[in-house]
Amino acid sequence: MDRPALNSMLLGSTNPDRLKAWYRDGFHAETNNYGTLDLGGFGLIIEHRDDVDAKAPEPGRFIINFAVDDIEQTAAHLRTLDVNWLVEPEDRGPGYFATLIDPDGNYVQIIQMKPEYYANL
């Protein structure tokens, strides 16, 4: 049996249109015919759900991570959208990390790893 490949994630929301617009605008995501956001070959599906709260009760339970080439450039773009930052970009040794909060309260990280990180894999 082939090993399964993780290729998408579903986010349930009480306001999916707002959340979808936030990810589309913040991360330049394209939307396919089914409404799935294409984030670098990974599909983010955002749907209305009646079994979730308006705000994530445990926002650190899962964190959506975006690998970026230039964290400062990405952060500058996100600042134009007036996002809520939990942690501004900072050097954490192997790379630069920042954490922001989406409109539903989920944590989202942008990460730029340093070249030496990849050299040591």
PDB file of C-alpha atoms in Angstrom, residues 10-120:
ATOM      1  CA  LEU A  10     -10.788  21.654   6.426  1.00  0.00           C
ATOM      2  CA  LEU A  11     -11.415  24.632   8.671  1.00  0.00           C
ATOM      3  CA  GLY A  12     -14.927  24.830  10.045  1.00  0.00           C
ATOM      4  CA  SER A  13     -16.233  28.338  10.657  1.00  0.00           C
ATOM      5  CA  THR A  14     -19.397  30.187  11.589  1.00  0.00           C
ATOM      6  CA  ASN A  15     -18.356  32.832   9.036  1.00  0.00           C
ATOM      7  CA  PRO A  16     -16.598  30.996   6.199  1.00  0.00           C
ATOM      8  CA  ASP A  17     -16.765  33.854   3.675  1.00  0.00           C
ATOM      9  CA  ARG A  18     -14.854  36.192   6.024  1.00  0.00           C
ATOM     10  CA  LEU A  19     -12.286  33.517   6.874  1.00  0.00           C
ATOM     11  CA  LYS A  20     -11.792  32.492   3.245  1.00  0.00           C
ATOM     12  CA  ALA A  21     -11.241  36.130   2.225  1.00  0.00           C
ATOM     13  CA  TRP A  22      -8.674  36.546   5.024  1.00  0.00           C
ATOM     14  CA  TYR A  23      -6.580  33.577   3.830  1.00  0.00           C
ATOM     15  CA  ARG A  24      -7.010  34.471   0.156  1.00  0.00           C
ATOM     16  CA  ASP A  25      -5.925  38.083   0.683  1.00  0.00           C
ATOM     17  CA  GLY A  26      -3.217  37.374   3.231  1.00  0.00           C
ATOM     18  CA  PHE A  27      -1.529  34.520   1.408  1.00  0.00           C
ATOM     19  CA  HIS A  28      -2.361  35.193  -2.258  1.00  0.00           C
ATOM     20  CA  ALA A  29      -4.373  31.977  -2.504  1.00  0.00           C
ATOM     21  CA  GLU A  30      -6.184  31.009  -5.675  1.00  0.00           C
ATOM     22  CA  THR A  31      -9.668  29.525  -5.349  1.00  0.00           C
ATOM     23  CA  ASN A  32     -10.611  26.541  -7.491  1.00  0.00           C
ATOM     24  CA  ASN A  33     -14.078  25.718  -8.870  1.00  0.00           C
ATOM     25  CA  TYR A  34     -15.019  23.967  -5.631  1.00  0.00           C
ATOM     26  CA  GLY A  35     -14.044  26.902  -3.405  1.00  0.00           C
ATOM     27  CA  THR A  36     -10.855  25.277  -2.107  1.00  0.00           C
ATOM     28  CA  LEU A  37      -7.951  27.672  -1.549  1.00  0.00           C
ATOM     29  CA  ASP A  38      -4.733  26.504  -3.216  1.00  0.00           C
ATOM     30  CA  LEU A  39      -1.827  27.328  -0.924  1.00  0.00           C
ATOM     31  CA  GLY A  40       1.222  26.072  -2.753  1.00  0.00           C
ATOM     32  CA  GLY A  41      -0.309  22.721  -3.665  1.00  0.00           C
ATOM     33  CA  PHE A  42      -2.010  22.293  -0.285  1.00  0.00           C
ATOM     34  CA  GLY A  43      -5.770  22.759  -0.254  1.00  0.00           C
ATOM     35  CA  LEU A  44      -7.462  24.762   2.480  1.00  0.00           C
ATOM     36  CA  ILE A  45     -11.179  24.077   2.573  1.00  0.00           C
ATOM     37  CA  ILE A  46     -13.252  26.501   4.636  1.00  0.00           C
ATOM     38  CA  GLU A  47     -16.858  25.546   5.247  1.00  0.00           C
ATOM     39  CA  HIS A  48     -19.741  26.621   7.437  1.00  0.00           C
ATOM     40  CA  ARG A  49     -20.126  24.343  10.435  1.00  0.00           C
ATOM     41  CA  ASP A  50     -22.816  24.359  13.110  1.00  0.00           C
ATOM     42  CA  ASP A  51     -20.659  22.342  15.517  1.00  0.00           C
ATOM     43  CA  VAL A  52     -17.937  24.977  16.080  1.00  0.00           C
ATOM     44  CA  ASP A  53     -17.772  28.170  18.116  1.00  0.00           C
ATOM     45  CA  ALA A  54     -17.238  31.553  16.499  1.00  0.00           C
ATOM     46  CA  LYS A  55     -13.765  31.704  18.121  1.00  0.00           C
ATOM     47  CA  ALA A  56     -11.358  28.786  18.491  1.00  0.00           C
ATOM     48  CA  PRO A  57     -11.416  27.760  22.181  1.00  0.00           C
ATOM     49  CA  GLU A  58      -7.898  26.268  22.030  1.00  0.00           C
ATOM     50  CA  PRO A  59      -6.065  28.199  19.302  1.00  0.00           C
ATOM     51  CA  GLY A  60      -2.780  26.387  19.915  1.00  0.00           C
ATOM     52  CA  ARG A  61      -4.237  22.899  19.379  1.00  0.00           C
ATOM     53  CA  PHE A  62      -3.248  23.103  15.722  1.00  0.00           C
ATOM     54  CA  ILE A  63      -1.261  25.801  13.982  1.00  0.00           C
ATOM     55  CA  ILE A  64      -1.249  26.445  10.259  1.00  0.00           C
ATOM     56  CA  ASN A  65       2.351  26.997   9.096  1.00  0.00           C
ATOM     57  CA  PHE A  66       3.350  28.859   5.955  1.00  0.00           C
ATOM     58  CA  ALA A  67       6.917  28.557   4.671  1.00  0.00           C
ATOM     59  CA  VAL A  68       7.987  31.891   3.186  1.00  0.00           C
ATOM     60  CA  ASP A  69      11.084  33.057   1.344  1.00  0.00           C
ATOM     61  CA  ASP A  70      11.158  36.499   2.988  1.00  0.00           C
ATOM     62  CA  ILE A  71       9.452  36.801   6.368  1.00  0.00           C
ATOM     63  CA  GLU A  72       9.814  40.588   6.512  1.00  0.00           C
ATOM     64  CA  GLN A  73       8.215  41.033   3.097  1.00  0.00           C
ATOM     65  CA  THR A  74       5.371  38.671   4.018  1.00  0.00           C
ATOM     66  CA  ALA A  75       4.882  40.404   7.374  1.00  0.00           C
ATOM     67  CA  ALA A  76       4.799  43.806   5.651  1.00  0.00           C
ATOM     68  CA  HIS A  77       2.034  42.569   3.336  1.00  0.00           C
ATOM     69  CA  LEU A  78       0.070  41.137   6.257  1.00  0.00           C
ATOM     70  CA  ARG A  79       0.405  44.422   8.169  1.00  0.00           C
ATOM     71  CA  THR A  80      -1.355  46.207   5.280  1.00  0.00           C
ATOM     72  CA  LEU A  81      -4.315  43.926   6.030  1.00  0.00           C
ATOM     73  CA  ASP A  82      -4.249  44.929   9.714  1.00  0.00           C
ATOM     74  CA  VAL A  83      -3.823  41.374  11.033  1.00  0.00           C
ATOM     75  CA  ASN A  84      -3.587  40.558  14.728  1.00  0.00           C
ATOM     76  CA  TRP A  85      -0.099  39.445  15.741  1.00  0.00           C
ATOM     77  CA  LEU A  86       0.554  37.097  18.622  1.00  0.00           C
ATOM     78  CA  VAL A  87       4.314  37.215  17.972  1.00  0.00           C
ATOM     79  CA  GLU A  88       6.013  39.557  15.488  1.00  0.00           C
ATOM     80  CA  PRO A  89       8.803  38.054  13.335  1.00  0.00           C
ATOM     81  CA  GLU A  90      11.723  36.918  15.484  1.00  0.00           C
ATOM     82  CA  ASP A  91      14.899  34.891  15.138  1.00  0.00           C
ATOM     83  CA  ARG A  92      14.526  31.497  16.820  1.00  0.00           C
ATOM     84  CA  GLY A  93      17.862  29.976  15.863  1.00  0.00           C
ATOM     85  CA  PRO A  94      17.167  27.727  12.877  1.00  0.00           C
ATOM     86  CA  GLY A  95      14.835  30.291  11.347  1.00  0.00           C
ATOM     87  CA  TYR A  96      12.560  33.286  11.685  1.00  0.00           C
ATOM     88  CA  PHE A  97       9.061  32.739  13.015  1.00  0.00           C
ATOM     89  CA  ALA A  98       5.978  34.887  13.530  1.00  0.00           C
ATOM     90  CA  THR A  99       2.501  34.005  14.745  1.00  0.00           C
ATOM     91  CA  LEU A 100      -0.695  35.776  13.827  1.00  0.00           C
ATOM     92  CA  ILE A 101      -4.328  35.104  14.620  1.00  0.00           C
ATOM     93  CA  ASP A 102      -6.959  34.547  11.949  1.00  0.00           C
ATOM     94  CA  PRO A 103     -10.478  36.011  12.340  1.00  0.00           C
ATOM     95  CA  ASP A 104     -11.728  32.794  13.971  1.00  0.00           C
ATOM     96  CA  GLY A 105      -8.923  32.854  16.547  1.00  0.00           C
ATOM     97  CA  ASN A 106      -6.738  30.122  14.999  1.00  0.00           C
ATOM     98  CA  TYR A 107      -2.972  30.546  15.196  1.00  0.00           C
ATOM     99  CA  VAL A 108      -1.103  30.897  11.906  1.00  0.00           C
ATOM    100  CA  GLN A 109       2.685  30.956  11.628  1.00  0.00           C
ATOM    101  CA  ILE A 110       4.925  32.282   8.909  1.00  0.00           C
ATOM    102  CA  ILE A 111       8.345  30.669   8.909  1.00  0.00           C
ATOM    103  CA  GLN A 112      11.558  31.408   7.044  1.00  0.00           C
ATOM    104  CA  MET A 113      14.205  28.818   7.753  1.00  0.00           C
ATOM    105  CA  LYS A 114      17.862  29.788   7.467  1.00  0.00           C
ATOM    106  CA  PRO A 115      19.998  28.170   4.717  1.00  0.00           C
ATOM    107  CA  GLU A 116      22.115  26.312   7.294  1.00  0.00           C
ATOM    108  CA  TYR A 117      18.982  24.570   8.533  1.00  0.00           C
ATOM    109  CA  TYR A 118      18.575  22.914   5.145  1.00  0.00           C
ATOM    110  CA  ALA A 119      22.304  22.173   4.890  1.00  0.00           C
ATOM    111  CA  ASN A 120      22.076  20.081   8.059  1.00  0.00           C
TER     112      ASN A 120
END
